[in-house]
């Protein structure tokens, strides 16, 4: 099932949380929803799950209009809200049973379903504990388990890895990757590495507007106007090397990265490459070139560029 | 309907798991038992085989206990954020409200059922009017339904349980006492209106064994109105 949002606007008081955004998520796609705090990620997700009613715009889940028919739309959605609210005084297994019943899982399949999500989410040992007694990572897994209990076609995950330790983050990511193979997933985060590792497509939102939309590669290319090289040269005087690099035709700027190892960052002019020139220069001067590599624009830079300047 | 029962079942379990249910049952039986059988103008004093004394005590005990039962139903879920999760499951706001209402009413019904030995005792002492006992219990259940729905409404307007408790009591005291006082203060139509709004005038005829459709309509419509108001409050949250 795909998700279509058309011209959605939501205002809190005088502040526009989401300002006329439109996008589409295709079936089977894992969409990463990025943006600084307060950009409108959570608002958008709440609107898709029909918890919030937008002022303007349309939302479709498959062919179901969410605003007109929320009950039908909700059946196809598994939702993990921000901060993962759960009934803390219920044992895990009872809670999952409650969720299965309320999601209309047929009676004879409830036990199987519970068993399978407990296995997928890795909470077998914790299933009889009260939710309130679990650590944050396990609570998060219970949150995911309840979202998966009715095998929904759409998963909406609002910051699924906040507060987890690095091992747990890797495990949850893998889990999302696995379930994301057959489902349409929207996942919000402000951890860029996470989005990079789990998502097919990225949507960056800032101040209620979409500022970028594409795969990780697309976004990199978009931000990376000019080639940046990392150059290490042994022998020779550091200042000589600096001036020599600076004087190359194709080079725009040169920066020191590490003076002790004589490593430089060389930024070429837009659309030009300095690799050959750097190599030839070293040969000419008899310097030993020990490193000549591309610096990839990191997603962090793309993110900062898009969300700070605007 | 199935959804309402699923929610009700969970709430009822939560009452028993949190000891709330046991505390309510023990306190209710303790209070009503003490004042019915031991203290003051007790059941032996009136020299009639009747449960009227018990009904009059339950009338007040329920008034104070029910808001304690309902105060957390929506306020706590709203504070913890679980309301968001519940409302994004395939259920309507009305089903959530009705489920919670059913759970609280079921707990009150269980509590009242535990006073059944009172009936057995009194009927062994004399010739008891079974019809009056039946309509008395019915009155208590209807009053409970009404105060539960007022309590749920109070719980829907705040995130704070204490505020919810006090709001429910404040609304409740109008029906319990103030309308009655106003009815005797104002003559004519206005007095009649206040008299109709007062719980006591409906309750009083019912414990004497008279079941009038006017009384049923009164209790059911106040209950329904309060539940619809609570539903409206839930809907309002979505438009923030």
Short mmCIF file of C-alpha atoms in Angstrom, two decimals:
data_model
loop_
_atom_site.label_atom_id
_atom_site.label_comp_id
_atom_site.label_asym_id
_atom_site.label_seq_id
_atom_site.Cartn_x
_atom_site.Cartn_y
_atom_site.Cartn_z
CA UNK A 1 0.00 0.00 0.00
CA UNK A 2 1.24 3.46 -0.77
CA UNK A 3 0.80 6.66 1.18
CA UNK A 4 -0.14 9.90 -0.54
CA UNK A 5 -0.19 13.29 1.13
CA UNK A 6 -1.53 16.24 -0.80
CA UNK A 7 -1.17 19.84 0.28
CA UNK A 8 -1.35 19.21 4.02
CA UNK A 9 -1.24 22.18 6.37
CA UNK A 10 -1.49 22.09 10.14
CA UNK A 11 -1.34 25.16 12.33
CA UNK A 12 -0.88 25.35 16.09
CA UNK A 13 -2.07 28.77 17.13
CA UNK A 14 -0.25 31.12 14.81
CA UNK A 15 2.64 28.76 14.15
CA UNK A 16 2.52 26.62 11.05
CA UNK A 17 3.78 23.18 12.04
CA UNK A 18 3.36 21.77 8.56
CA UNK A 19 3.02 24.09 5.61
CA UNK A 20 1.38 22.74 2.47
CA UNK A 21 3.46 19.59 2.06
CA UNK A 22 2.84 16.88 -0.52
CA UNK A 23 4.66 13.62 -1.01
CA UNK A 24 4.13 10.01 -1.94
CA UNK A 25 5.60 6.85 -0.46
CA UNK A 26 5.53 3.84 -2.75
CA UNK A 27 4.67 0.33 -1.62
CA UNK A 28 7.67 -1.43 -0.14
CA UNK A 29 9.68 1.74 0.28
CA UNK A 30 11.45 2.70 3.51
CA UNK A 31 11.25 6.46 3.78
CA UNK A 32 13.46 8.34 6.22
CA UNK A 33 11.92 11.49 7.55
CA UNK A 34 14.62 13.91 8.61
CA UNK A 35 14.52 17.34 10.09
CA UNK A 36 15.56 19.40 13.08
CA UNK A 37 13.41 19.37 16.22
CA UNK A 38 10.08 21.05 15.64
CA UNK A 39 10.27 20.75 11.87
CA UNK A 40 6.89 19.03 11.61
CA UNK A 41 7.89 15.36 11.41
CA UNK A 42 5.76 14.18 14.32
CA UNK A 43 2.81 16.30 13.22
CA UNK A 44 2.88 14.70 9.78
CA UNK A 45 3.05 11.21 11.25
CA UNK A 46 0.22 11.90 13.65
CA UNK A 47 -1.88 13.12 10.75
CA UNK A 48 -1.22 9.94 8.75
CA UNK A 49 -2.33 7.83 11.72
CA UNK A 50 -5.42 10.07 11.98
CA UNK A 51 -4.60 11.13 15.52
CA UNK A 52 -4.38 14.75 14.40
CA UNK A 53 -6.72 16.32 11.91
CA UNK A 54 -4.94 18.73 9.57
CA UNK A 55 -6.43 22.11 8.71
CA UNK A 56 -6.10 21.51 4.99
CA UNK A 57 -5.06 18.76 2.61
CA UNK A 58 -5.73 15.14 1.83
CA UNK A 59 -4.14 11.91 3.02
CA UNK A 60 -4.61 8.54 1.34
CA UNK A 61 -3.54 5.09 2.46
CA UNK A 62 -3.86 2.98 -0.68
CA UNK A 63 -7.24 4.18 -1.89
CA UNK A 64 -8.60 4.93 1.57
CA UNK A 65 -9.01 8.60 2.43
CA UNK A 66 -7.73 8.86 6.02
CA UNK A 67 -9.79 11.88 6.99
CA UNK A 68 -13.09 10.49 5.73
CA UNK A 69 -12.58 6.90 6.77
CA UNK A 70 -10.09 6.78 9.65
CA UNK A 71 -11.35 3.46 11.01
CA UNK A 72 -10.58 1.60 7.80
CA UNK A 73 -7.24 3.39 7.33
CA UNK A 74 -6.08 2.61 10.88
CA UNK A 75 -6.49 -1.14 10.26
CA UNK A 76 -3.57 -1.04 7.82
CA UNK A 77 -1.22 0.99 9.98
CA UNK A 78 1.20 -0.07 12.68
CA UNK A 79 2.30 2.92 14.70
CA UNK A 80 5.11 3.50 17.15
CA UNK A 81 4.60 6.98 18.60
CA UNK A 82 7.36 9.23 19.87
CA UNK A 83 8.45 8.33 23.44
CA UNK A 84 6.85 4.91 23.02
CA UNK A 85 3.90 5.12 25.41
CA UNK A 86 2.85 1.73 26.83
CA UNK A 87 0.69 0.44 29.68
CA UNK A 88 3.50 0.06 32.18
CA UNK A 89 1.60 -2.08 34.66
CA UNK A 90 0.70 -4.79 32.15
CA UNK A 91 2.80 -7.89 31.47
CA UNK A 92 4.23 -7.89 27.94
CA UNK A 93 2.26 -10.89 26.76
CA UNK A 94 -1.08 -9.57 28.07
CA UNK A 95 -0.44 -6.24 26.45
CA UNK A 96 0.26 -7.85 23.10
CA UNK A 97 -2.88 -9.94 23.45
CA UNK A 98 -4.88 -6.79 24.11
CA UNK A 99 -3.38 -5.16 21.02
CA UNK A 100 -4.11 -8.22 18.89
CA UNK A 101 -7.73 -8.31 20.05
CA UNK A 102 -8.27 -4.64 19.42
CA UNK A 103 -6.66 -4.94 15.99
CA UNK A 104 -9.21 -7.64 15.13
CA UNK A 105 -6.71 -10.45 14.69
CA UNK A 106 -8.87 -13.60 14.35
CA UNK A 107 -9.15 -15.43 17.68
CA UNK A 108 -7.49 -18.66 16.56
CA UNK A 109 -4.50 -16.78 15.16
CA UNK A 110 -3.81 -14.55 18.16
CA UNK A 111 -1.47 -17.00 19.89
CA UNK A 112 0.57 -17.60 16.74
CA UNK A 113 0.82 -13.90 16.02
CA UNK A 114 1.97 -13.11 19.55
CA UNK A 115 4.55 -15.88 19.39
CA UNK A 116 5.87 -14.66 16.06
CA UNK A 117 6.23 -10.97 17.02
CA UNK A 118 7.85 -11.92 20.31
CA UNK A 119 10.38 -13.90 18.32
CA UNK A 120 10.94 -11.21 15.68
CA UNK A 121 11.45 -8.52 18.29
CA UNK A 122 13.61 -10.68 20.55
CA UNK A 123 11.59 -10.41 23.76
CA UNK A 124 11.11 -14.11 24.48
CA UNK A 125 12.72 -13.93 27.92
CA UNK A 126 10.85 -10.78 28.88
CA UNK A 127 7.38 -11.81 27.83
CA UNK A 128 6.05 -12.41 31.34
CA UNK A 129 7.61 -9.31 32.88
CA UNK A 130 5.64 -6.17 33.48
CA UNK A 131 6.39 -3.54 30.82
CA UNK A 132 7.32 -1.01 33.50
CA UNK A 133 10.13 -3.28 34.69
CA UNK A 134 11.82 -3.47 31.29
CA UNK A 135 14.81 -1.42 30.22
CA UNK A 136 14.33 1.24 27.60
CA UNK A 137 15.62 -0.95 24.77
CA UNK A 138 13.21 -3.75 25.59
CA UNK A 139 10.32 -1.33 25.95
CA UNK A 140 11.16 -0.12 22.46
CA UNK A 141 10.95 -3.68 21.20
CA UNK A 142 7.57 -4.10 22.85
CA UNK A 143 6.53 -0.88 21.11
CA UNK A 144 7.62 -2.36 17.80
CA UNK A 145 5.93 -5.66 18.61
CA UNK A 146 2.58 -3.96 19.20
CA UNK A 147 2.97 -2.08 15.92
CA UNK A 148 3.61 -5.36 14.07
CA UNK A 149 1.00 -7.54 15.78
CA UNK A 150 -1.63 -7.32 13.04
CA UNK A 151 0.90 -7.56 10.23
CA UNK A 152 0.12 -4.07 8.90
CA UNK A 153 1.05 -3.04 5.39
CA UNK A 154 2.21 0.34 6.61
CA UNK A 155 4.53 1.08 9.50
CA UNK A 156 4.91 4.54 10.96
CA UNK A 157 7.84 4.77 13.37
CA UNK A 158 8.51 8.03 15.18
CA UNK A 159 12.13 8.09 16.31
CA UNK A 160 12.35 4.36 16.92
CA UNK A 161 15.91 4.34 18.26
CA UNK A 162 16.06 7.28 20.67
CA UNK A 163 17.59 6.36 24.00
CA UNK A 164 18.98 3.01 22.91
CA UNK A 165 22.59 1.90 23.28
CA UNK A 166 24.66 1.36 20.11
CA UNK A 167 24.11 -2.41 20.08
CA UNK A 168 20.39 -2.03 20.46
CA UNK A 169 20.34 0.61 17.75
CA UNK A 170 22.00 -1.79 15.33
CA UNK A 171 19.54 -4.55 16.24
CA UNK A 172 16.48 -2.33 15.88
CA UNK A 173 17.77 -1.05 12.55
CA UNK A 174 18.21 -4.58 11.30
CA UNK A 175 14.72 -5.39 12.46
CA UNK A 176 13.31 -2.40 10.62
CA UNK A 177 15.27 -3.37 7.50
CA UNK A 178 13.84 -6.86 7.68
CA UNK A 179 10.23 -5.92 8.15
CA UNK A 180 10.69 -3.09 5.65
CA UNK A 181 11.22 -5.58 2.85
CA UNK A 182 7.50 -6.20 2.47
CA UNK A 183 6.03 -3.14 4.10
CA UNK A 184 5.80 0.55 3.41
CA UNK A 185 7.71 2.24 6.21
CA UNK A 186 8.00 5.85 7.25
CA UNK A 187 10.60 6.39 9.90
CA UNK A 188 11.58 9.67 11.47
CA UNK A 189 14.89 10.42 13.05
CA UNK A 190 17.46 13.07 13.49
CA UNK A 191 20.28 10.55 13.55
CA UNK A 192 21.57 10.73 10.01
CA UNK A 193 23.61 7.55 10.05
CA UNK A 194 20.48 5.69 10.97
CA UNK A 195 18.51 7.00 8.06
CA UNK A 196 21.44 6.33 5.79
CA UNK A 197 21.64 2.75 7.01
CA UNK A 198 17.95 1.88 6.86
CA UNK A 199 16.17 3.99 4.29
CA UNK A 200 15.72 3.77 0.54
CA UNK A 201 14.69 7.35 0.31
CA UNK A 202 15.10 10.46 2.40
CA UNK A 203 12.81 13.39 2.90
CA UNK A 204 14.23 16.39 4.70
CA UNK A 205 11.72 18.73 6.22
CA UNK A 206 12.42 22.09 7.77
CA UNK A 207 10.01 24.59 9.28
CA UNK A 208 7.08 22.65 7.91
CA UNK A 209 8.31 22.49 4.32
CA UNK A 210 10.04 19.76 2.36
CA UNK A 211 13.53 20.95 1.49
CA UNK A 212 14.97 17.78 -0.04
CA UNK A 213 13.65 14.51 -1.40
CA UNK A 214 15.67 11.66 -2.87
CA UNK A 215 18.02 8.74 -2.22
CA UNK A 216 21.12 9.23 -0.11
CA UNK A 217 23.16 9.37 -3.32
CA UNK A 218 20.93 12.00 -4.90
CA UNK A 219 21.20 14.22 -1.88
CA UNK A 220 24.98 13.89 -1.78
CA UNK A 221 25.30 14.81 -5.43
CA UNK A 222 22.96 17.70 -4.99
CA UNK A 223 25.06 19.14 -2.18
CA UNK A 224 28.45 18.24 -3.60
CA UNK A 225 29.06 20.99 -6.17
CA UNK A 226 32.80 20.57 -6.40
CA UNK A 227 35.38 17.86 -5.90
CA UNK A 228 37.17 17.73 -2.55
CA UNK A 229 40.43 15.76 -2.24
CA UNK A 230 42.46 14.68 0.72
CA UNK A 231 46.14 14.87 -0.13
CA UNK A 232 49.10 13.70 1.98
CA UNK A 233 52.61 14.49 0.79
CA UNK A 234 55.73 13.28 2.56
CA UNK A 235 59.14 15.02 2.21
CA UNK A 236 59.33 18.65 1.16
CA UNK A 237 58.51 21.73 3.15
CA UNK A 238 54.92 22.08 4.23
CA UNK A 239 54.68 25.71 3.15
CA UNK A 240 56.19 24.98 -0.27
CA UNK A 241 53.66 22.24 -0.82
CA UNK A 242 50.87 24.53 0.24
CA UNK A 243 51.84 27.28 -2.16
CA UNK A 244 52.43 24.81 -4.99
CA UNK A 245 49.00 23.23 -4.54
CA UNK A 246 47.38 26.63 -4.30
CA UNK A 247 48.96 27.71 -7.57
CA UNK A 248 47.45 24.85 -9.59
CA UNK A 249 44.93 26.06 -12.19
CA UNK A 250 42.09 23.78 -11.18
CA UNK A 251 42.37 24.36 -7.43
CA UNK A 252 40.12 26.79 -5.67
CA UNK A 253 41.19 26.49 -2.03
CA UNK A 254 43.69 24.50 0.02
CA UNK A 255 43.37 23.82 3.75
CA UNK A 256 45.55 22.08 6.29
CA UNK A 257 43.94 19.00 7.78
CA UNK A 258 46.92 17.77 9.78
CA UNK A 259 50.21 19.65 9.81
CA UNK A 260 52.27 16.87 11.43
CA UNK A 261 51.49 14.37 8.66
CA UNK A 262 51.34 17.09 6.01
CA UNK A 263 47.75 16.37 4.99
CA UNK A 264 45.75 18.90 3.02
CA UNK A 265 42.20 19.35 1.89
CA UNK A 266 42.10 20.48 -1.71
CA UNK A 267 38.89 21.88 -3.10
CA UNK A 268 38.69 22.09 -6.89
CA UNK A 269 36.86 24.68 -8.90
CA UNK A 270 33.29 23.72 -9.79
CA UNK A 271 33.15 21.01 -12.43
CA UNK A 272 36.91 20.47 -12.55
CA UNK A 273 39.20 17.79 -11.19
CA UNK A 274 42.66 18.37 -9.72
CA UNK A 275 43.73 14.75 -9.30
CA UNK A 276 46.02 14.59 -12.30
CA UNK A 277 47.54 17.97 -11.60
CA UNK A 278 48.33 17.08 -8.00
CA UNK A 279 50.02 13.86 -9.04
CA UNK A 280 52.08 15.56 -11.76
CA UNK A 281 53.11 18.31 -9.37
CA UNK A 282 54.49 15.77 -6.90
CA UNK A 283 56.39 13.93 -9.60
CA UNK A 284 57.88 17.18 -10.87
CA UNK A 285 59.04 18.26 -7.43
CA UNK A 286 60.17 14.80 -6.36
CA UNK A 287 57.75 14.61 -3.41
CA UNK A 288 56.27 11.33 -2.26
CA UNK A 289 52.52 11.32 -2.58
CA UNK A 290 51.12 8.89 0.02
CA UNK A 291 47.44 9.74 -0.08
CA UNK A 292 45.13 11.08 -2.71
CA UNK A 293 41.47 10.37 -1.94
CA UNK A 294 37.97 11.75 -2.40
CA UNK A 295 36.23 13.33 0.56
CA UNK A 296 32.59 12.35 0.35
CA UNK A 297 30.12 14.96 1.41
CA UNK A 298 28.64 13.54 4.52
CA UNK A 299 24.91 13.51 5.00
CA UNK A 300 25.45 15.74 8.03
CA UNK A 301 26.74 18.47 5.73
CA UNK A 302 23.79 18.12 3.39
CA UNK A 303 21.46 18.27 6.35
CA UNK A 304 23.12 21.32 7.84
CA UNK A 305 23.24 23.12 4.55
CA UNK A 306 19.56 22.53 3.87
CA UNK A 307 18.21 23.25 7.32
CA UNK A 308 20.42 26.05 8.60
CA UNK A 309 20.50 28.34 5.57
CA UNK A 310 16.78 28.31 5.03
CA UNK B 1 -19.22 -3.93 20.40
CA UNK B 2 -16.29 -6.34 20.52
CA UNK B 3 -13.90 -3.40 20.77
CA UNK B 4 -15.84 -1.96 23.71
CA UNK B 5 -15.60 -5.27 25.54
CA UNK B 6 -11.88 -5.61 24.80
CA UNK B 7 -11.21 -2.17 26.25
CA UNK B 8 -13.53 -2.81 29.20
CA UNK B 9 -11.77 -6.09 29.95
CA UNK B 10 -8.38 -4.39 30.01
CA UNK B 11 -9.60 -1.59 32.26
CA UNK B 12 -11.26 -4.02 34.64
CA UNK B 13 -8.02 -5.99 34.88
CA UNK B 14 -6.13 -2.78 35.52
CA UNK B 15 -8.50 -2.06 38.43
CA UNK B 16 -7.76 -5.42 40.00
CA UNK B 17 -4.03 -5.37 39.20
CA UNK B 18 -3.56 -1.96 40.76
CA UNK B 19 -5.45 -3.01 43.92
CA UNK B 20 -7.87 -0.15 43.25
CA UNK B 21 -10.72 -2.64 42.96
CA UNK B 22 -9.92 -4.36 46.28
CA UNK B 23 -9.56 -1.06 48.09
CA UNK B 24 -12.90 0.10 46.72
CA UNK B 25 -14.66 -3.13 47.65
CA UNK B 26 -13.22 -3.26 51.18
CA UNK B 27 -13.89 0.42 51.88
CA UNK B 28 -17.39 0.32 50.42
CA UNK B 29 -18.39 -2.80 52.32
CA UNK B 30 -16.71 -1.45 55.46
CA UNK B 31 -18.47 1.90 55.36
CA UNK B 32 -21.88 0.71 54.32
CA UNK B 33 -21.69 -2.31 56.63
CA UNK B 34 -20.68 -0.23 59.63
CA UNK B 35 -23.39 2.36 59.20
CA UNK B 36 -26.03 -0.14 58.16
CA UNK B 37 -25.58 -2.66 60.95
CA UNK B 38 -23.65 -1.10 63.81
CA UNK B 39 -23.72 2.65 64.09
CA UNK B 40 -26.42 5.33 64.43
CA UNK B 41 -29.98 4.86 63.28
CA UNK B 42 -29.14 1.46 61.93
CA UNK B 43 -31.23 -1.14 60.23
CA UNK B 44 -32.58 -2.57 63.53
CA UNK B 45 -33.67 0.83 64.72
CA UNK B 46 -36.38 1.34 62.14
CA UNK B 47 -38.11 -1.94 63.01
CA UNK B 48 -38.91 -2.77 59.42
CA UNK B 49 -37.53 -5.48 57.18
CA UNK B 50 -36.15 -3.03 54.63
CA UNK B 51 -32.79 -2.15 53.06
CA UNK B 52 -33.60 1.55 52.94
CA UNK B 53 -30.94 2.36 55.52
CA UNK B 54 -28.29 0.64 53.42
CA UNK B 55 -29.45 2.36 50.26
CA UNK B 56 -29.22 5.78 51.90
CA UNK B 57 -25.67 5.10 53.00
CA UNK B 58 -24.63 3.67 49.64
CA UNK B 59 -26.13 6.78 48.03
CA UNK B 60 -23.40 8.85 49.70
CA UNK B 61 -20.56 6.32 49.69
CA UNK B 62 -20.87 5.90 45.93
CA UNK B 63 -20.93 9.66 45.48
CA UNK B 64 -17.45 9.94 47.01
CA UNK B 65 -15.96 6.69 45.72
CA UNK B 66 -16.90 6.79 42.06
CA UNK B 67 -14.83 9.87 41.16
CA UNK B 68 -11.82 8.09 42.66
CA UNK B 69 -12.52 5.21 40.33
CA UNK B 70 -12.92 7.31 37.21
CA UNK B 71 -10.33 10.04 37.78
CA UNK B 72 -7.48 8.25 36.03
CA UNK B 73 -9.42 6.70 33.16
CA UNK B 74 -8.59 9.34 30.56
CA UNK B 75 -6.35 11.83 32.38
CA UNK B 76 -3.66 9.25 33.06
CA UNK B 77 -3.72 7.88 29.52
CA UNK B 78 -3.49 11.38 28.20
CA UNK B 79 -0.56 12.23 30.47
CA UNK B 80 1.35 9.05 29.66
CA UNK B 81 0.61 9.31 25.94
CA UNK B 82 -1.03 5.88 25.76
CA UNK B 83 -4.23 7.58 24.64
CA UNK B 84 -2.53 8.38 21.35
CA UNK B 85 -1.64 4.75 20.85
CA UNK B 86 -5.13 3.61 21.78
CA UNK B 87 -6.87 6.10 19.50
CA UNK B 88 -4.68 5.12 16.53
CA UNK B 89 -5.87 1.52 16.85
CA UNK B 90 -8.94 0.75 14.74
CA UNK B 91 -11.43 1.95 17.37
CA UNK B 92 -13.64 5.00 17.53
CA UNK B 93 -13.46 7.58 20.31
CA UNK B 94 -16.91 6.47 21.39
CA UNK B 95 -15.77 2.86 21.76
CA UNK B 96 -12.90 3.96 23.99
CA UNK B 97 -15.23 6.00 26.19
CA UNK B 98 -17.87 3.29 26.29
CA UNK B 99 -15.26 0.63 27.14
CA UNK B 100 -13.99 2.59 30.09
CA UNK B 101 -17.52 3.32 31.23
CA UNK B 102 -18.43 -0.36 31.05
CA UNK B 103 -15.38 -1.35 33.12
CA UNK B 104 -16.18 1.10 35.92
CA UNK B 105 -19.85 0.15 35.93
CA UNK B 106 -18.94 -3.53 36.04
CA UNK B 107 -16.71 -2.95 39.06
CA UNK B 108 -19.50 -1.06 40.87
CA UNK B 109 -21.95 -3.83 40.00
CA UNK B 110 -19.57 -6.43 41.44
CA UNK B 111 -19.22 -4.34 44.60
CA UNK B 112 -22.97 -3.96 44.98
CA UNK B 113 -23.49 -7.66 44.33
CA UNK B 114 -21.28 -8.38 47.34
CA UNK B 115 -23.90 -6.73 49.58
CA UNK B 116 -26.38 -9.42 48.60
CA UNK B 117 -25.94 -11.11 52.04
CA UNK B 118 -27.57 -7.99 53.54
CA UNK B 119 -30.70 -8.89 51.63
CA UNK B 120 -30.57 -12.50 52.82
CA UNK B 121 -30.08 -11.41 56.42
CA UNK B 122 -32.89 -8.89 56.43
CA UNK B 123 -35.31 -11.20 54.64
CA UNK B 124 -34.72 -13.81 57.34
CA UNK B 125 -35.63 -11.21 59.97
CA UNK B 126 -39.00 -10.25 58.53
CA UNK B 127 -41.19 -9.93 55.50
CA UNK B 128 -39.07 -7.89 53.05
CA UNK B 129 -40.47 -6.11 50.00
CA UNK B 130 -38.42 -7.79 47.27
CA UNK B 131 -39.64 -5.37 44.62
CA UNK B 132 -38.40 -2.38 46.60
CA UNK B 133 -35.02 -4.07 47.07
CA UNK B 134 -34.78 -4.70 43.34
CA UNK B 135 -35.67 -1.14 42.39
CA UNK B 136 -33.35 0.16 45.12
CA UNK B 137 -30.41 -1.71 43.63
CA UNK B 138 -31.44 -0.56 40.17
CA UNK B 139 -31.44 3.02 41.47
CA UNK B 140 -27.94 2.59 42.87
CA UNK B 141 -26.68 1.22 39.56
CA UNK B 142 -28.30 4.06 37.61
CA UNK B 143 -26.83 6.65 39.97
CA UNK B 144 -23.45 4.97 39.59
CA UNK B 145 -23.75 5.04 35.81
CA UNK B 146 -24.48 8.73 35.97
CA UNK B 147 -21.59 9.59 38.29
CA UNK B 148 -19.20 7.36 36.33
CA UNK B 149 -19.99 9.22 33.13
CA UNK B 150 -19.58 12.56 34.89
CA UNK B 151 -16.26 11.27 36.25
CA UNK B 152 -15.13 10.22 32.77
CA UNK B 153 -16.01 13.63 31.44
CA UNK B 154 -14.02 15.27 34.27
CA UNK B 155 -11.12 12.96 33.46
CA UNK B 156 -11.23 13.97 29.81
CA UNK B 157 -10.64 17.66 30.45
CA UNK B 158 -7.37 17.40 32.39
CA UNK B 159 -4.10 15.50 32.65
CA UNK B 160 -4.19 15.59 36.42
CA UNK B 161 -6.01 12.92 38.39
CA UNK B 162 -6.64 15.08 41.45
CA UNK B 163 -8.13 17.83 39.30
CA UNK B 164 -10.30 15.19 37.64
CA UNK B 165 -11.48 13.90 41.04
CA UNK B 166 -12.36 17.35 42.33
CA UNK B 167 -14.05 18.38 39.09
CA UNK B 168 -16.20 15.26 39.20
CA UNK B 169 -17.16 15.96 42.81
CA UNK B 170 -17.97 19.58 42.00
CA UNK B 171 -20.26 18.63 39.13
CA UNK B 172 -21.68 15.79 41.20
CA UNK B 173 -22.52 17.93 44.22
CA UNK B 174 -24.97 19.92 42.10
CA UNK B 175 -26.95 16.80 41.29
CA UNK B 176 -26.50 15.33 44.75
CA UNK B 177 -27.41 18.35 46.93
CA UNK B 178 -27.49 21.78 45.35
CA UNK B 179 -30.36 21.26 42.90
CA UNK B 180 -32.40 19.85 45.77
CA UNK B 181 -31.73 22.95 47.87
CA UNK B 182 -32.56 25.24 44.95
CA UNK B 183 -35.78 23.32 44.37
CA UNK B 184 -36.98 24.12 47.87
CA UNK B 185 -35.82 27.73 47.58
CA UNK B 186 -37.66 28.54 44.34
CA UNK B 187 -41.40 28.21 43.93
CA UNK B 188 -43.29 27.18 40.81
CA UNK B 189 -41.83 25.99 37.51
CA UNK B 190 -38.25 26.88 38.35
CA UNK B 191 -38.55 24.82 41.52
CA UNK B 192 -39.96 21.92 39.53
CA UNK B 193 -37.08 22.06 37.08
CA UNK B 194 -34.52 21.97 39.88
CA UNK B 195 -36.47 19.20 41.54
CA UNK B 196 -36.33 17.17 38.34
CA UNK B 197 -32.58 17.76 38.05
CA UNK B 198 -31.88 16.58 41.59
CA UNK B 199 -30.80 12.95 41.91
CA UNK B 200 -32.47 12.61 45.26
CA UNK B 201 -36.04 13.09 44.05
CA UNK B 202 -35.63 10.26 41.52
CA UNK B 203 -33.71 8.05 43.86
CA UNK B 204 -36.18 8.52 46.70
CA UNK B 205 -39.12 7.12 44.80
CA UNK B 206 -37.07 4.23 43.47
CA UNK B 207 -35.91 2.91 46.83
CA UNK B 208 -39.53 2.81 47.86
CA UNK B 209 -40.18 0.48 44.95
CA UNK B 210 -41.56 2.81 42.32
CA UNK B 211 -39.94 2.54 38.91
CA UNK B 212 -41.13 5.44 36.80
CA UNK B 213 -40.01 5.98 33.21
CA UNK B 214 -39.40 9.65 34.10
CA UNK B 215 -36.68 8.54 36.52
CA UNK B 216 -35.11 6.15 34.00
CA UNK B 217 -35.07 8.86 31.34
CA UNK B 218 -33.42 11.23 33.80
CA UNK B 219 -30.57 8.92 34.74
CA UNK B 220 -29.95 7.64 31.24
CA UNK B 221 -29.99 11.06 29.63
CA UNK B 222 -27.54 12.60 32.12
CA UNK B 223 -25.27 9.57 31.63
CA UNK B 224 -25.46 9.81 27.87
CA UNK B 225 -24.91 13.55 27.86
CA UNK B 226 -21.78 13.30 30.01
CA UNK B 227 -20.36 10.51 27.85
CA UNK B 228 -20.98 12.46 24.67
CA UNK B 229 -19.27 15.48 26.25
CA UNK B 230 -16.25 13.31 27.06
CA UNK B 231 -16.21 12.08 23.46
CA UNK B 232 -16.32 15.67 22.25
CA UNK B 233 -13.32 16.50 24.44
CA UNK B 234 -11.36 13.65 22.81
CA UNK B 235 -12.28 14.91 19.37
CA UNK B 236 -11.24 18.41 20.34
CA UNK B 237 -7.71 17.20 21.08
CA UNK B 238 -7.30 16.28 17.42
CA UNK B 239 -7.90 19.79 16.24
CA UNK B 240 -5.59 21.40 18.83
#
